[in-house]
Coordinates of C-alpha atoms in Angstrom, one line a residue:
X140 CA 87.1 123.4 157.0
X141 CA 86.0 127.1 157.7
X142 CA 83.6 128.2 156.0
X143 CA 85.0 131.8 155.4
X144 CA 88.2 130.7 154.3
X145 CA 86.5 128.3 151.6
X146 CA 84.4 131.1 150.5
X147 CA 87.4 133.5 150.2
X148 CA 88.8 130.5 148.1
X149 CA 86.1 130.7 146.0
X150 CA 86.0 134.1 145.5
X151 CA 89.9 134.0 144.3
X152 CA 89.1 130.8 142.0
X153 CA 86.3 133.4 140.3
X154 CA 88.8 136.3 139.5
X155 CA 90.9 133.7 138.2
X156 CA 88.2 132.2 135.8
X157 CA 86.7 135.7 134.9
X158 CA 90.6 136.1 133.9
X159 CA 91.1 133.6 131.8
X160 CA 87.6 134.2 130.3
X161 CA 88.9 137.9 128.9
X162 CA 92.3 136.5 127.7
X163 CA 92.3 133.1 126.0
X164 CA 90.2 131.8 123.4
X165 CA 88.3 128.7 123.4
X166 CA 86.6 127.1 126.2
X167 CA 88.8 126.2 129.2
X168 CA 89.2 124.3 132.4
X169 CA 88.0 126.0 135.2
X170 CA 89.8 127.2 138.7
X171 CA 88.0 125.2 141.6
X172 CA 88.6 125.9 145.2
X173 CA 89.1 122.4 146.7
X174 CA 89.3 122.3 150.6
X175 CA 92.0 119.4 152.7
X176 CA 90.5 119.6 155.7
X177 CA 93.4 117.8 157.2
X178 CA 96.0 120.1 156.2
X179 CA 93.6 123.2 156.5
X180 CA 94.4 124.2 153.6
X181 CA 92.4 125.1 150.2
X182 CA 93.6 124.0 146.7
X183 CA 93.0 126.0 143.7
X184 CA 93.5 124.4 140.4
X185 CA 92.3 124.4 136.8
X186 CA 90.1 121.8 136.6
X187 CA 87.5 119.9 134.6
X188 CA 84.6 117.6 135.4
X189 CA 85.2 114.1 134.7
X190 CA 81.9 111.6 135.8
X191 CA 81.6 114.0 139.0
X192 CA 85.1 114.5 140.0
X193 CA 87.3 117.2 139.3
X194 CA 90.3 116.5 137.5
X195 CA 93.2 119.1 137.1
X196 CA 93.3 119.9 133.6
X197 CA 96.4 122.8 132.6
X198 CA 95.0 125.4 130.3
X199 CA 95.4 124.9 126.6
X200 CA 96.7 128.1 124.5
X201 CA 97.0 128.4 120.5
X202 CA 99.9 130.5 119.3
X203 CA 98.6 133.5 117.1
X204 CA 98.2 131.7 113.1
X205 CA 98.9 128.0 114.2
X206 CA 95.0 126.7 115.2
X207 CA 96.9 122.9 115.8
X208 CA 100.2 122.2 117.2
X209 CA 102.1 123.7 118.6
X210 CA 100.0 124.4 121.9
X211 CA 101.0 126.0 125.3
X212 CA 100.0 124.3 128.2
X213 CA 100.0 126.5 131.6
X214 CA 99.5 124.4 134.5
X215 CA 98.6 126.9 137.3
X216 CA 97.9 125.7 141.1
X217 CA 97.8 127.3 144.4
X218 CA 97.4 126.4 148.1
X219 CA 95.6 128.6 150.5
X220 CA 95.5 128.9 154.2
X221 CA 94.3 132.0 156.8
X222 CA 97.0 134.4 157.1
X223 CA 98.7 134.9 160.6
X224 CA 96.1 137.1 161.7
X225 CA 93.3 135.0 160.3
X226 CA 91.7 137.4 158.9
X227 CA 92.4 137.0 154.8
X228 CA 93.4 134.4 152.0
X229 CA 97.3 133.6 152.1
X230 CA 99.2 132.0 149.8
X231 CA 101.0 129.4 151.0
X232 CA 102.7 127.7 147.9
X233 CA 101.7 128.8 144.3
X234 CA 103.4 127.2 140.7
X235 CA 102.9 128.4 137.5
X236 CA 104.6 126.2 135.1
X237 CA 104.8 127.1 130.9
X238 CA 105.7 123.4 129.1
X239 CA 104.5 122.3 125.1
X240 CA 101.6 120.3 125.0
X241 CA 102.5 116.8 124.6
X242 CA 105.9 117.4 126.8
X243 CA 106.2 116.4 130.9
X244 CA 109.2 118.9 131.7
X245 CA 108.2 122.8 131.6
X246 CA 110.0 125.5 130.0
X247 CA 110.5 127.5 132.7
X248 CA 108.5 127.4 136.7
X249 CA 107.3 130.4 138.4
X250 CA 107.5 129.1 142.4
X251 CA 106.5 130.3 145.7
X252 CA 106.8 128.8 149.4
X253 CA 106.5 131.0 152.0
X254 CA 107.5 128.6 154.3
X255 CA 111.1 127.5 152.4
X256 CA 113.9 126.5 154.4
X257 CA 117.2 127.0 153.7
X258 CA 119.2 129.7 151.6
X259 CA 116.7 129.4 148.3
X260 CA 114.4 132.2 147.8
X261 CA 110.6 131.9 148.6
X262 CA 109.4 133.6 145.2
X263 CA 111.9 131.7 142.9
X264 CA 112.2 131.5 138.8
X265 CA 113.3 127.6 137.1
X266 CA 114.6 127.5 133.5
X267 CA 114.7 124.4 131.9
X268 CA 117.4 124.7 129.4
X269 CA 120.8 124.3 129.5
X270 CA 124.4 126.6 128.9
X271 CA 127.9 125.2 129.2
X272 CA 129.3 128.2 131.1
X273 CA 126.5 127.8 133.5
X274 CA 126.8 124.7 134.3
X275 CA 130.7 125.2 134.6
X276 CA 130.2 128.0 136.9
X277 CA 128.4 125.7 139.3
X278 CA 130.8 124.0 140.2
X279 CA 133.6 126.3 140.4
X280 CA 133.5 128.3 143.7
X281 CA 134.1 126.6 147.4
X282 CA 130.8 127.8 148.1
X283 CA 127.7 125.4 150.1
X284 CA 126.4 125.0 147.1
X285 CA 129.3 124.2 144.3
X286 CA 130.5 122.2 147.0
X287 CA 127.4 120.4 147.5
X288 CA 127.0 119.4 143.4
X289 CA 130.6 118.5 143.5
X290 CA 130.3 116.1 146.5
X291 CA 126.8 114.4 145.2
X292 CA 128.9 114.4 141.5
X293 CA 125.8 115.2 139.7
X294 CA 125.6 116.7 136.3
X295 CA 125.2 120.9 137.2
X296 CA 121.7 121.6 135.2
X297 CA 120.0 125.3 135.1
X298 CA 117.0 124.1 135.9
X299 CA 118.2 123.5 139.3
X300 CA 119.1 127.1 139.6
X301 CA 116.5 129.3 142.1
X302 CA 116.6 133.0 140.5
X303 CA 114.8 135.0 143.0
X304 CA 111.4 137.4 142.0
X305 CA 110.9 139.5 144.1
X306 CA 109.8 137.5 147.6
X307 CA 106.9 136.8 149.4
X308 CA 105.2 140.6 149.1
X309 CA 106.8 141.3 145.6
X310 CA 106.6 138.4 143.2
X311 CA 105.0 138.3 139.8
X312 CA 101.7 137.7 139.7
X313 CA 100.0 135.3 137.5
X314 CA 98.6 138.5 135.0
X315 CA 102.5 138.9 134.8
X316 CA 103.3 136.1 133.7
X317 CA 100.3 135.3 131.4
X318 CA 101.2 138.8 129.3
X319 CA 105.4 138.0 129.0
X320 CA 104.0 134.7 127.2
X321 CA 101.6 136.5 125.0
X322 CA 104.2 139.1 124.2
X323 CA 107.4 137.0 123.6
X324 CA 105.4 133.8 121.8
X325 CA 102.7 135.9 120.7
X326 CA 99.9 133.7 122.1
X327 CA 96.4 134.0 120.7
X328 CA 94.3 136.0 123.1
X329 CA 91.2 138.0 123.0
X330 CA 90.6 141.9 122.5
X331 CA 90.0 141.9 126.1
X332 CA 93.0 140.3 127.2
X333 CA 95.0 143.6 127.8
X334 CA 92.4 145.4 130.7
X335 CA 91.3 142.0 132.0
X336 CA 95.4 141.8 132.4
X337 CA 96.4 144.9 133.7
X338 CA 93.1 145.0 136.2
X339 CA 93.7 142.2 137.7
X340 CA 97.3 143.3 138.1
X341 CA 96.4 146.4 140.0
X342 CA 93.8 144.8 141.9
X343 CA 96.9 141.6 143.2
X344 CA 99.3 144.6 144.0
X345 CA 97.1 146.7 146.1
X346 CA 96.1 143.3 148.0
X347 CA 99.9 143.1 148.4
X348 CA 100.3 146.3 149.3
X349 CA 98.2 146.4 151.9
X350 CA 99.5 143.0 153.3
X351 CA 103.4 144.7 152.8
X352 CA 102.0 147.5 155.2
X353 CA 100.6 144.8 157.6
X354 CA 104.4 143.7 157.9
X355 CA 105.6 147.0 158.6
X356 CA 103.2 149.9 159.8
X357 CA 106.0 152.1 161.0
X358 CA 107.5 152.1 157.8
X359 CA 104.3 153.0 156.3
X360 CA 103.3 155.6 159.1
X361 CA 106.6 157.1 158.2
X362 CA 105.7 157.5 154.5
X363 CA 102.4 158.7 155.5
X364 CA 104.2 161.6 157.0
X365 CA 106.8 162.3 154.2
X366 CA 103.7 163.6 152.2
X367 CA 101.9 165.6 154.8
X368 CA 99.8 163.1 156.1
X369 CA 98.8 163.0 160.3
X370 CA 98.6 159.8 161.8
X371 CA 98.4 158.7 165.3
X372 CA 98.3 155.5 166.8
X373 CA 95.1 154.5 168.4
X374 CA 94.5 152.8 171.8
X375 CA 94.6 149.2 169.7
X376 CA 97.9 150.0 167.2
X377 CA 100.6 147.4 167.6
X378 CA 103.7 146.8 165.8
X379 CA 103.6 143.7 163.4
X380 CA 105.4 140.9 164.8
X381 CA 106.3 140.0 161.0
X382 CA 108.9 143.1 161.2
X383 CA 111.8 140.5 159.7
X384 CA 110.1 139.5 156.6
X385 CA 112.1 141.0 154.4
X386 CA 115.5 140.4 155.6
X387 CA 115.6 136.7 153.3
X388 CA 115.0 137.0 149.8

């Protein structure tokens, strides 16, 4: 395993512990950077230390007034590799899944796979809940999908729906959806919660930012030049060969 990469790992598995430290009360597991040195890739989980191992442990939050049950369990995990250029952490495949503690299925599944095949969106949003006109509706149309349900005969579920968010460059971040939970089920949190929350969002959309501009530097050249701005390519500028990013969702 690269040693740079694990480090970078690292260093993300911090911001996400120094997160969690200003938001939630009580002590909690703790994000470890965990290398595959098969696959390449790095892990990053919330873990705690069981007899020398580490143990993935989802992160235990008290509603605001209720010190027992009911408890909100976020289980949080992402896998790492070197981006195409090798020269900064990538996501590969991230989850962030809201279920009750003492319950397997979530309530709802924040997903990304950059790699995704297929029509589903690579930033996608599962509810688990169910709605009869939904669940009508998908099976309706003569589409590839409603023809698909209707061919396997299986019961048409939302949680088998993929709402899109926003794709690879534009997802939610976790600090997004860590403060929609604390608004809308008025989680207990510390004073801290809201700057730790909205820092580490600025700090995840610059680094996407500058990763969107990496995919497309005419675009941003162009900008660049709207508001007065000179630039001129130097003897190394190259066009991104990622220029067709954003053409699936």
């Amino acid at each position: 395993m690269d040693s740079n990469l694990q480090a970078q790992a690292e260093d993300f598995a911090r911001e996400l512990n120094d997160l969690l430290k200003k938001t939630f009360k009580g002590r909690q597991p703790q994000f470890r950077a965990i290398a595959d040195s098969k696959s390449g890739r790095v892990s990053i989980n919330s873990c705690i230390d069981r007899d020398g191992e580490q143990i993935v442990e989802p992160i235990s939050v008290s509603l605001i007034g209720r010190r027992g049950i009911p408890k909100v369990l976020f289980d949080i995990e992402f896998e790492c590799q070197w981006s195409s250029e090798f020269n900064f952490l990538a996501v590969q495949e991230s989850s962030i899944e809201l279920r009750l503690d003492g319950t397997r299925n979530p309530l709802f599944r924040y997903d990304f796979d950059k790699h995704k095949k297929g029509e589903n969106p690579s930033a996608y949003l599962h509810v688990h809940a169910h709605r009869d006109e939904i669940a009508w509706l998908m099976i309706q149309g003569n589409g590839a999908k409603p023809r698909e349900r209707k061919k396997r005969g299986a019961m048409p579920v939302l949680s088998s729906i993929h709402f899109p968010l926003g794709g690879e460059r534009f997802r939610p971040c976790v600090e997004d959806v860590l403060q929609f939970c604390i608004h809308e089920f008025g989680l207990e949190v510390k004073a801290t919660s809201r700057h730790a929350l909205e820092t580490g969002r600025v700090q995840w959309r610059n680094k996407q930012l500058k990763a969107a501009i990496s995919d497309s530097p005419l675009i941003a050249v162009a900008a660049l030049r709207e508001y007065g701005w000179v630039v001129e390519p130097g003897p190394e500028a190259q066009q991104s060969p990622r220029e067709t990013k954003t053409r699936k969702l």
